[in-house]
Tab-separated table of C-alpha atoms and ligand atoms in Angstrom:
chain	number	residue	atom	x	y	z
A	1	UNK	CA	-58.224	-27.383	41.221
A	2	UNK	CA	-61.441	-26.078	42.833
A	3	UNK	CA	-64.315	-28.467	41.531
A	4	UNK	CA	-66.685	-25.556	41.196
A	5	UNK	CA	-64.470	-23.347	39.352
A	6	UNK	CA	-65.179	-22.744	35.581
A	7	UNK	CA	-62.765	-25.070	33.639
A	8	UNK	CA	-62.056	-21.814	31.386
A	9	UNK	CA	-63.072	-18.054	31.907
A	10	UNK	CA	-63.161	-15.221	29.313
A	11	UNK	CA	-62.874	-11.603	31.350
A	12	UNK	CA	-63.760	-8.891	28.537
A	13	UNK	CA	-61.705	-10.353	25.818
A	14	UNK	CA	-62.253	-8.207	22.302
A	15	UNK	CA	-60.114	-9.084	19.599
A	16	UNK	CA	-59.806	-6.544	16.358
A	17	UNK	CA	-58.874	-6.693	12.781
A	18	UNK	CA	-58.109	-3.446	11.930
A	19	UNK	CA	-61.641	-1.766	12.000
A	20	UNK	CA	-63.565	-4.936	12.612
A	21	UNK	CA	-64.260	-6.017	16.168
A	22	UNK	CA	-64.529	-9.769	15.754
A	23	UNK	CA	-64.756	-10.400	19.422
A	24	UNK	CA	-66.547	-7.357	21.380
A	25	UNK	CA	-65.763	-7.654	25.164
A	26	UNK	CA	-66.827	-11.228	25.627
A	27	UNK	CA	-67.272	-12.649	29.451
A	28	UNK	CA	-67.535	-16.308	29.002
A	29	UNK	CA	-67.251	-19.602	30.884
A	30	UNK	CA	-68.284	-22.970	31.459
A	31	UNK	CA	-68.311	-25.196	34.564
A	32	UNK	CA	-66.039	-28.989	34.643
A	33	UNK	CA	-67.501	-31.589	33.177
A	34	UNK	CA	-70.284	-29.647	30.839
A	35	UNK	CA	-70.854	-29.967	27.160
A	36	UNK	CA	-71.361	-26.348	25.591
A	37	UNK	CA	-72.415	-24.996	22.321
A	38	UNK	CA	-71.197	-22.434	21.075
A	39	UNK	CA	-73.936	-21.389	18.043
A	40	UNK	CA	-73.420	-18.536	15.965
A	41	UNK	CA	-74.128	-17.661	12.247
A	42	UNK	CA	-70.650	-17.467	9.671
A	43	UNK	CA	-68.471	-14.861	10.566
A	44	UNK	CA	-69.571	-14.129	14.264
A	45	UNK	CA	-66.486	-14.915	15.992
A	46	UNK	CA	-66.269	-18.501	16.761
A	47	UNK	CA	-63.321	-19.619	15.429
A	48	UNK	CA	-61.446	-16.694	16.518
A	49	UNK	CA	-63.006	-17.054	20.369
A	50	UNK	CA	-61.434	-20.848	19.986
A	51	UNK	CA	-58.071	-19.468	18.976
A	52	UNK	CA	-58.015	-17.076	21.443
A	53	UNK	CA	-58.953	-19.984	24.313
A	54	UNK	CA	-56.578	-22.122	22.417
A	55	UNK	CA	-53.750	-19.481	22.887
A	56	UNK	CA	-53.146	-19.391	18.702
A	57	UNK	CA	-54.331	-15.959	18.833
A	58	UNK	CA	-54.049	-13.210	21.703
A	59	UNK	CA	-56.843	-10.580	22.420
A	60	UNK	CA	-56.117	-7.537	22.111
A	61	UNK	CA	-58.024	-6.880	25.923
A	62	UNK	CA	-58.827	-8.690	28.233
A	63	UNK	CA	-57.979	-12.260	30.203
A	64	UNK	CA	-58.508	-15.783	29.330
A	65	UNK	CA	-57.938	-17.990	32.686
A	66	UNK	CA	-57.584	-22.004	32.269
A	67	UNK	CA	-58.368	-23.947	35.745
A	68	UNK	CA	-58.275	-21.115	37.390
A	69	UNK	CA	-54.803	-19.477	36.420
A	70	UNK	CA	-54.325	-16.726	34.193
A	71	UNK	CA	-53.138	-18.237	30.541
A	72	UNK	CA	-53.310	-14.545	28.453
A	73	UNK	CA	-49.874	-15.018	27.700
A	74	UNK	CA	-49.107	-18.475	28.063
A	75	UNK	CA	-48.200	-20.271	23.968
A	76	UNK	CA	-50.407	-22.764	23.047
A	77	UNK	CA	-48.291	-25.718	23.290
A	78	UNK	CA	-47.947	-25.232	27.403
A	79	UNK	CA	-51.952	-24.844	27.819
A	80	UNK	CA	-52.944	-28.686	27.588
A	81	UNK	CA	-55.968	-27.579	25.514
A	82	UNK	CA	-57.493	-29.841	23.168
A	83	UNK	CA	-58.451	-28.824	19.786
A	84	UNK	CA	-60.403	-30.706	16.977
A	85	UNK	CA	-60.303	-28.918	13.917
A	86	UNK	CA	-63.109	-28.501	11.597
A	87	UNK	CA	-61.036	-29.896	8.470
A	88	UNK	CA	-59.107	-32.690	10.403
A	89	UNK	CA	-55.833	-31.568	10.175
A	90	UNK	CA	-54.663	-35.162	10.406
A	91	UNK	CA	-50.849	-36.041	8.736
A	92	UNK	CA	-51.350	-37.972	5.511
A	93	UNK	CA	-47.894	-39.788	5.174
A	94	UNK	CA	-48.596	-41.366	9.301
A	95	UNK	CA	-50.620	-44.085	10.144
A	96	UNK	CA	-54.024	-43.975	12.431
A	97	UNK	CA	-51.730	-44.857	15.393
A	98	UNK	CA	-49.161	-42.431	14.416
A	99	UNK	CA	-51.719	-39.533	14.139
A	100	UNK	CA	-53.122	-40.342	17.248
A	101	UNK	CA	-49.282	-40.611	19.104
A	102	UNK	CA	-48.084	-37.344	17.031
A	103	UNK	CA	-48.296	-35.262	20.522
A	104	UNK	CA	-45.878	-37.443	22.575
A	105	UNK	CA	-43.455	-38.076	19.925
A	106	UNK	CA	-41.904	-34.148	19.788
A	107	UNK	CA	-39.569	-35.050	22.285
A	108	UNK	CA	-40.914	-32.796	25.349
A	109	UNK	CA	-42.575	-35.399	27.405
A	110	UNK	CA	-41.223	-38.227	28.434
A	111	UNK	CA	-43.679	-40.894	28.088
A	112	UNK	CA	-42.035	-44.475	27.312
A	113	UNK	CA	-43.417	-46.410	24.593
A	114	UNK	CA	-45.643	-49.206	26.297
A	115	UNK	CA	-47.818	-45.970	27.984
A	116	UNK	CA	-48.079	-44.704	24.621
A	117	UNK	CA	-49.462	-48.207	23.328
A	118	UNK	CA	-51.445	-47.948	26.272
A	119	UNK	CA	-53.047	-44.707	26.028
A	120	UNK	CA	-53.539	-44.681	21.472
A	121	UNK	CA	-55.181	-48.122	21.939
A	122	UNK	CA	-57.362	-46.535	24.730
A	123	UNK	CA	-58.131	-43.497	22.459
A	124	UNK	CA	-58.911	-46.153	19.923
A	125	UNK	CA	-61.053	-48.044	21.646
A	126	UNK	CA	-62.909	-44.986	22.896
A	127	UNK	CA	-63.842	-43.379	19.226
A	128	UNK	CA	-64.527	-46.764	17.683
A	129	UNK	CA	-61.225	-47.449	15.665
A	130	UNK	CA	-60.077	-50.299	16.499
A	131	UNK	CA	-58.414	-52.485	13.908
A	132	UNK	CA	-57.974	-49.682	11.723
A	133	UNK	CA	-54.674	-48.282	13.260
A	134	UNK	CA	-52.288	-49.036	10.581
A	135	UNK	CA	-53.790	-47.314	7.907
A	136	UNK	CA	-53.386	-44.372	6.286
A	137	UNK	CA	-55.788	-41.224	6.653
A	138	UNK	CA	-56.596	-41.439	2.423
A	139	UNK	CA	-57.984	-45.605	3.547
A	140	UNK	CA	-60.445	-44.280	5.938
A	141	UNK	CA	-63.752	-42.915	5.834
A	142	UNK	CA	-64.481	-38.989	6.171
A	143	UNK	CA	-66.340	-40.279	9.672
A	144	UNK	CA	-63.320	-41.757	10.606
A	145	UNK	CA	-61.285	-38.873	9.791
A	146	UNK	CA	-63.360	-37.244	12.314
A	147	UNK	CA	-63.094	-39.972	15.068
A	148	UNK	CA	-58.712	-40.334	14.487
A	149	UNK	CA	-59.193	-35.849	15.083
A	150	UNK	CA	-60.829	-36.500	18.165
A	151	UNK	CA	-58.906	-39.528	19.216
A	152	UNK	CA	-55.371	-37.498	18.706
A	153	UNK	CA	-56.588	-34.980	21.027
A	154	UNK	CA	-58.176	-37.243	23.709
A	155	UNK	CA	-54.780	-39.074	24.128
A	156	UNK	CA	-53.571	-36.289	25.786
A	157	UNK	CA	-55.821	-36.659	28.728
A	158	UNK	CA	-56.958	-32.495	28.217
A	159	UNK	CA	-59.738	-31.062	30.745
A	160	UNK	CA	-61.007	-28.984	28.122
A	161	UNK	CA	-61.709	-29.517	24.488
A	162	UNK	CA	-62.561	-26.862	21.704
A	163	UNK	CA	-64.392	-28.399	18.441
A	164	UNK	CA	-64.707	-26.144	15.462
A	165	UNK	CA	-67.722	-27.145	13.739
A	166	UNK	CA	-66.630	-31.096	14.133
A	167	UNK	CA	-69.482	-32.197	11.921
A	168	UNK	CA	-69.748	-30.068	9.032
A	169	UNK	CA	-68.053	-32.333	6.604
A	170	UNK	CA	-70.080	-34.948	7.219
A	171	UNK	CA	-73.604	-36.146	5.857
A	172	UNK	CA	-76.847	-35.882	8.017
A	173	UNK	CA	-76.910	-39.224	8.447
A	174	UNK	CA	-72.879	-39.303	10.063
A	175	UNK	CA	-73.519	-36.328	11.458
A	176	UNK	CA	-76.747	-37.776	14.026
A	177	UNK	CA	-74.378	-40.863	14.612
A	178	UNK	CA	-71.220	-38.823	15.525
A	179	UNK	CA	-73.945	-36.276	17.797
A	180	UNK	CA	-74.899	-38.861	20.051
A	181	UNK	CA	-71.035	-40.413	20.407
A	182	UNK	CA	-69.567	-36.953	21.099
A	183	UNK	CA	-71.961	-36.577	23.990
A	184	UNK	CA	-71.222	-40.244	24.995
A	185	UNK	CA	-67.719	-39.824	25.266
A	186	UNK	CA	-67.990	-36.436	27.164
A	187	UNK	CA	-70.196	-38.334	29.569
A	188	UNK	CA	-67.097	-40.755	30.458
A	189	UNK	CA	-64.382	-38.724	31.151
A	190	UNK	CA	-63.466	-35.468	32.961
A	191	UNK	CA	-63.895	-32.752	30.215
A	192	UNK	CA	-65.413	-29.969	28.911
A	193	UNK	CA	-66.524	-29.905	25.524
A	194	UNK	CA	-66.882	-26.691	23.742
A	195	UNK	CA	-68.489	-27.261	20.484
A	196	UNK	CA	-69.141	-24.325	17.776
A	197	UNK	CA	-71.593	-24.790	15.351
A	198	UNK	CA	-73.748	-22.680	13.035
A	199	UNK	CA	-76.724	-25.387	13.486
A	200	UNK	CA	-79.173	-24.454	15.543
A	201	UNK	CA	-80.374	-28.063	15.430
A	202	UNK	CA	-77.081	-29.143	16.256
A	203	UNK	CA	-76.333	-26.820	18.772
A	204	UNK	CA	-79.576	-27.495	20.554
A	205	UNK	CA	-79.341	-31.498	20.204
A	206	UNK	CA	-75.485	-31.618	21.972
A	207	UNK	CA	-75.496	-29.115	24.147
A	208	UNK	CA	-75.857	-29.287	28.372
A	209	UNK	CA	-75.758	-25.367	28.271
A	210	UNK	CA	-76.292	-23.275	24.715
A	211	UNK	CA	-74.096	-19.620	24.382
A	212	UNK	CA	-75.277	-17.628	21.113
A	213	UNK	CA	-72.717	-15.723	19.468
A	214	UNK	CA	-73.778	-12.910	17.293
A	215	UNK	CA	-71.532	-10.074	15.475
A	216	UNK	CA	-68.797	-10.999	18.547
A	217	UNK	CA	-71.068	-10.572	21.502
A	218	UNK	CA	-72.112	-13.259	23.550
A	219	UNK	CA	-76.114	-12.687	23.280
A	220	UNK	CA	-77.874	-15.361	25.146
A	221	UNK	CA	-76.401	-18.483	27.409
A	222	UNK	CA	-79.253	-20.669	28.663
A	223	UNK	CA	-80.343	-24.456	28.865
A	224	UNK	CA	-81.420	-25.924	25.305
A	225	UNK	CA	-85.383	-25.753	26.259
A	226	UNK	CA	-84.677	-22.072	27.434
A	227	UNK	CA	-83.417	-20.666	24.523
A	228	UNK	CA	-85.452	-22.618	22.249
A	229	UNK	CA	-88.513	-21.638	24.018
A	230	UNK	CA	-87.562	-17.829	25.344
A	231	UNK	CA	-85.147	-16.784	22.793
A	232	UNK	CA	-84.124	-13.866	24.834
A	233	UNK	CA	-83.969	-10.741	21.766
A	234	UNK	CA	-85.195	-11.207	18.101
A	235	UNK	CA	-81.761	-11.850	16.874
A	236	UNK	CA	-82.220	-15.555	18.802
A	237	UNK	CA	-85.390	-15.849	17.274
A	238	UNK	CA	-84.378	-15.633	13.570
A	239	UNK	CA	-80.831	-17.885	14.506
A	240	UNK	CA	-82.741	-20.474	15.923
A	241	UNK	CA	-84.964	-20.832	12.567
A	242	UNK	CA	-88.169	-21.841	14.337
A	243	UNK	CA	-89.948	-18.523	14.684
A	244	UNK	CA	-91.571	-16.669	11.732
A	245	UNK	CA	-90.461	-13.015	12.609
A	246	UNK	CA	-92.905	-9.618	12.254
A	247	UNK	CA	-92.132	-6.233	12.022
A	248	UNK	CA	-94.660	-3.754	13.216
A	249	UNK	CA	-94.906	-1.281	16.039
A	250	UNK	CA	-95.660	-1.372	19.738
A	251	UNK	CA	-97.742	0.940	20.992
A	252	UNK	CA	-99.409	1.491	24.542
A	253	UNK	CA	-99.702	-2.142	24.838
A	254	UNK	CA	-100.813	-3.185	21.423
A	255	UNK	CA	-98.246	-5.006	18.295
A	256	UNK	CA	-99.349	-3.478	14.873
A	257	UNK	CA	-98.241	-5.730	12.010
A	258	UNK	CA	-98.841	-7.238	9.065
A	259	UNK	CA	-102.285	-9.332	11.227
A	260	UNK	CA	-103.653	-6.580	12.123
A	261	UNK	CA	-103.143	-5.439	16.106
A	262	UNK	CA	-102.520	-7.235	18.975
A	263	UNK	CA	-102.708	-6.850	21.984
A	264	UNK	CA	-99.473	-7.437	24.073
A	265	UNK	CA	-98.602	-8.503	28.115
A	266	UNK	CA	-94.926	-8.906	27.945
A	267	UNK	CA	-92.581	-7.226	25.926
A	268	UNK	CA	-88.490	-7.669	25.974
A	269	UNK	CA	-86.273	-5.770	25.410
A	270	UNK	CA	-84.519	-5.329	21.817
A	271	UNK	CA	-83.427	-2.791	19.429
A	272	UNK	CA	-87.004	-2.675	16.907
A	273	UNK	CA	-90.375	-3.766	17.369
A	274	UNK	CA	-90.747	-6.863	16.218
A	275	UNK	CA	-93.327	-10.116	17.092
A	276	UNK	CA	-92.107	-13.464	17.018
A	277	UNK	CA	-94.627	-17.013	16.662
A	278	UNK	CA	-92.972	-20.410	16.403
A	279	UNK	CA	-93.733	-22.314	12.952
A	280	UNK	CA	-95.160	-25.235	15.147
A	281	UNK	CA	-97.720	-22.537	16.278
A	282	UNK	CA	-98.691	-21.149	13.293
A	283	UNK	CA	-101.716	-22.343	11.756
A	284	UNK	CA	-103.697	-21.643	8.362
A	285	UNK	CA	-107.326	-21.309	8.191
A	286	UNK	CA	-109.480	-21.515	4.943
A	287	UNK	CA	-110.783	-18.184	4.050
A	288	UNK	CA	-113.625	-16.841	6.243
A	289	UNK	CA	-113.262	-19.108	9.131
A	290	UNK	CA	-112.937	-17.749	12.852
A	291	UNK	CA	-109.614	-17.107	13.712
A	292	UNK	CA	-108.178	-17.096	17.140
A	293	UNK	CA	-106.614	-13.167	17.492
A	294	UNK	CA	-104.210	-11.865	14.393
A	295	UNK	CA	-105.490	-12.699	10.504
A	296	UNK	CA	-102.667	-12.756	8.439
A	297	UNK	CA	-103.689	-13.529	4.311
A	298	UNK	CA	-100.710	-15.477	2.622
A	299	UNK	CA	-101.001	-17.291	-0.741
A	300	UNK	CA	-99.982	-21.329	-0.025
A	301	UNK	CA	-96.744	-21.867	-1.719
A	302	UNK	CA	-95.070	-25.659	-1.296
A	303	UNK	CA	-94.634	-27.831	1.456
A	304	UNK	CA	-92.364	-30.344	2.527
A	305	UNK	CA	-92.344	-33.507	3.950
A	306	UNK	CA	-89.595	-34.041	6.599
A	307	UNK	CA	-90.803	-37.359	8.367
A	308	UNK	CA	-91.767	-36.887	11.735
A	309	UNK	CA	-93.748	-33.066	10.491
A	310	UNK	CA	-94.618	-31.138	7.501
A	311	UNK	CA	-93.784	-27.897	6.360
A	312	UNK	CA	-95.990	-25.503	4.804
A	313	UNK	CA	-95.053	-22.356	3.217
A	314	UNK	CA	-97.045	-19.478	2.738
A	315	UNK	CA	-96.461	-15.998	1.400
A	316	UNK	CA	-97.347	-12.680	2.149
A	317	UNK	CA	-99.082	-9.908	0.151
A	318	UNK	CA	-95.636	-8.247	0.809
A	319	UNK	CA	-93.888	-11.142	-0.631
A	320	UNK	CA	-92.732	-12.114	3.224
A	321	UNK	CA	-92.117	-16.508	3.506
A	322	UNK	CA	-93.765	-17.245	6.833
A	323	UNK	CA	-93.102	-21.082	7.909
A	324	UNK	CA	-96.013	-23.884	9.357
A	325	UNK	CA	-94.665	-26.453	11.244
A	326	UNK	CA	-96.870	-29.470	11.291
A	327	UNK	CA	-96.190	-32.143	13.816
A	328	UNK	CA	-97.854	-35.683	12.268
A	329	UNK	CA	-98.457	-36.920	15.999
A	330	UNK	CA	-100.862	-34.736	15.683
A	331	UNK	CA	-102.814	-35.942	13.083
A	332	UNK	CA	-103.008	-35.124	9.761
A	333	UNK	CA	-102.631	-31.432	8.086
A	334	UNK	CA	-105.915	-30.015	6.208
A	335	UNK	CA	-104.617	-29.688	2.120
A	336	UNK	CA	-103.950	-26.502	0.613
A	337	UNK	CA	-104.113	-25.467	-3.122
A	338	UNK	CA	-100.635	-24.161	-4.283
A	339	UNK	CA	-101.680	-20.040	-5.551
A	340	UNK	CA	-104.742	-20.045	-3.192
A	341	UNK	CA	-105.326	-17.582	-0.189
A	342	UNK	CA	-105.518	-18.170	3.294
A	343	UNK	CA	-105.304	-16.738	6.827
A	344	UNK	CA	-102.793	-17.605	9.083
A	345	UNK	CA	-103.213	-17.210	12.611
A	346	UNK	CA	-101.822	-18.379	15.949
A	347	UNK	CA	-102.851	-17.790	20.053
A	348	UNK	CA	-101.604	-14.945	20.837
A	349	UNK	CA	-100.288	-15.346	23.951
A	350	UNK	CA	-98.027	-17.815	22.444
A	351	UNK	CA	-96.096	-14.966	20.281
A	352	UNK	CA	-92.969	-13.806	21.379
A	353	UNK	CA	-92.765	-9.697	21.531
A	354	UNK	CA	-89.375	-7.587	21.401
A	355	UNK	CA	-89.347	-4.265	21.867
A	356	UNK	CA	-87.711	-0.956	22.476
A	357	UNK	CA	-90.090	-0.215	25.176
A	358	UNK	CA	-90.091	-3.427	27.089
A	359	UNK	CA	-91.945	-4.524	30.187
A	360	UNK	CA	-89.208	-5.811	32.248
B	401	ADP	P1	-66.773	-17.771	12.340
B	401	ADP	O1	-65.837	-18.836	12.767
B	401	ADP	O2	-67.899	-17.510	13.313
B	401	ADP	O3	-67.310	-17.977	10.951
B	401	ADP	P2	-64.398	-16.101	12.522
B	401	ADP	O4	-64.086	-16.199	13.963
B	401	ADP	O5	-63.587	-16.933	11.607
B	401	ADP	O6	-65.966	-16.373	12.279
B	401	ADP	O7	-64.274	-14.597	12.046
B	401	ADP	C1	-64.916	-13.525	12.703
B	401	ADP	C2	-64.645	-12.259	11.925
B	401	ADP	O8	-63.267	-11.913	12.012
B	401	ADP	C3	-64.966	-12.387	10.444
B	401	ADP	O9	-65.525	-11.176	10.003
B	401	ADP	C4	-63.620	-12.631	9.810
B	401	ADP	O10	-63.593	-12.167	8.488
B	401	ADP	C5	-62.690	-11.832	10.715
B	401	ADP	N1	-61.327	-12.423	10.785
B	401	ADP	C6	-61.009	-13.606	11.316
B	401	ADP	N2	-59.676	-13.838	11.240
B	401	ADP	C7	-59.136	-12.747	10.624
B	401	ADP	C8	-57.794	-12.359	10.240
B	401	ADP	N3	-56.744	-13.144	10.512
B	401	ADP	N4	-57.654	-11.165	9.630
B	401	ADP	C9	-58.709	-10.359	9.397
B	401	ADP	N5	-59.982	-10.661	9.726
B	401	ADP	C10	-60.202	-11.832	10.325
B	402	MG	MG1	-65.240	-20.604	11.872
């Protein structure tokens, strides 16, 4: 195989269930040796786009090549595609070992029994198991779970692997711990990860390259600090959860929302008006004091105290929640009075503006 070909291509692949278009002419790829999210909120498409690269599905249109060859119709079983899936899926009456030597034992490959000690303990060794190979799935931990899931599919020596939301069972504080292995174990072999999520924390922290999935188009494929920092339509914006997101009109160069009017350089395009400023850019201002550009009043509401920031929430006249991120390495926040009025404001040329009449 040709190093610089994409380990997997989708070529306008749309999938339908009766009138719903769960996959809508998708092109999609990813290079050898990448780890790619695949973010998208419930119901986009992900699982379906795994199926579909997994060969448990067929699209109705469209290719799907693997290493270069054309795989449409090819079963699942003859693609050598890994899969982790989001609930485990392990057996409960086998051992660890067992689960993780399930794929050579259905009699199709011919792999003698001291290469299949070989490879499990290998596996094992790889996802941190060791010692626990003779249990049962109900003796281990939910983590583990996770870990024998991964290790059953890595056994099989794939080139690419699809993980359905591999973390959502487990707690934050599993979840950070498995995050940083999944990325370490991608690092030491020759595969592709392909890793869905609906975090956009998650999706940002593991992947090498970021795809966002929305209503079963692919909207926006960029490096973590790209999307993150030029969410390319508004539909990014509100996914990503970092921007608090204006309506308003655009007009000869000029944003009117609720702040008042801007005035606007670049605008991209997208299917309404609307004005986008991160919540580590907004700030509030007691009433009266100078403002940098847009004066938005908002009543303070809570905050909370995440560690390494604060959150402050405010709310509009029009009952709309707009976010304040507050680093702490930055000193410490002024207090606000719970029911009192303030005026938010930001630099403008740090806003984000979408519109139907864009600039470029
Ligand atoms: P996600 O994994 O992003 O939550 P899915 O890929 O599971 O979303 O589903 C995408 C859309 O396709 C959803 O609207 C879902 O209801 C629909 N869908 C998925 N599988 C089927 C099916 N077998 N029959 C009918 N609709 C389906
Ligand atoms: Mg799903």
């Amino acid at each position: 195989m040709n190093q610089s070909e994409p380990v997997f291509r989708l070529e306008n692949v749309t999938r339908r269930y009766g009138d719903l278009t769960a996959l809508d002419s998708i092109n999609f790829e990813a290079p050898r040796n990448e780890y790619l999210s695949l973010l998208g909120p419930s119901g986009s498409g992900k699982t379906c786009l795994l199926r579909i690269i997994a060969g448990f599905e067929k699209p109705d249109e469209g290719k799907v090549y693997f290493q270069g060859k054309d795989i449409t119709s090819l079963p699942a079983h003859e693609r050598g595609i890994g899969f982790v899936f989001q609930n485990f899926a392990l057996f409960p009456h086998l051992s660890v070992f067992e689960n993780i030597a399930f794929g050579f034992r259905n009699g199709t490959m011919n792999v003698d029994a001291s290469e299949i000690d070989k490879r499990v303990g290998e596996a094992v060794e790889m996802v941190g198991l060791a010692g626990l190979e003779d249990r049962n799935p109900e003796q281990i931990s939910g983590g583990q779970k996770q870990r024998v899931a991964l290790a059953r599919t890595l056994v099989m020596q794939p080139k690419l692997v699809l993980l359905d939301e591999p973390l959502g069972a487990l707690d934050a504080n599993l979840r950070g711990r498995m995050q940083t292995e999944l990325r370490m174990i991608r690092e030491q072999l020759d595969v592709t990860f392909l890793h869905v999520t609906g975090s956009e924390t998650e999706a940002l922290a593991m992947g090498d390259t970021v795809s966002v999935l929305d209503s079963g188009k692919i909207i926006q494929t960029g490096a973590p600090d790209e999307i993150y920092n030029d969410p390319s339509s508004s539909d990014v914006a509100l996914f990503l959860n970092r921007f608090n997101l204006f309506e308003g009109k655009l007009e000869k160069g000029s944003f009117a929302g609720p702040f008042g009017e801007v005035a606007v350089k670049k605008v991209q395009p997208n299917d309404r008006d609307m004005y986008a400023i991160r919540y580590d850019r907004t700030k509030a201002y007691k009433k009266g004091q100078t403002v940098p550009g847009p004066a938005l009043p908002a009543k303070f509401l809570a905050s909370e105290y995440l560690g390494s920031s604060i959150i402050f929430l405010f709310e509009t006249v029009d009952r709309k929640q707009v976010e304040i991120d507050h680093h702490l390495s930055f000193g410490d926040p002024d207090e606000y009075k719970v029911g009192e009025e303030y005026v938010l404001s930001w630099d403008p040329a740090q806003a984000l503006v979408f519109g139907k009449e864009a600039t470029q």
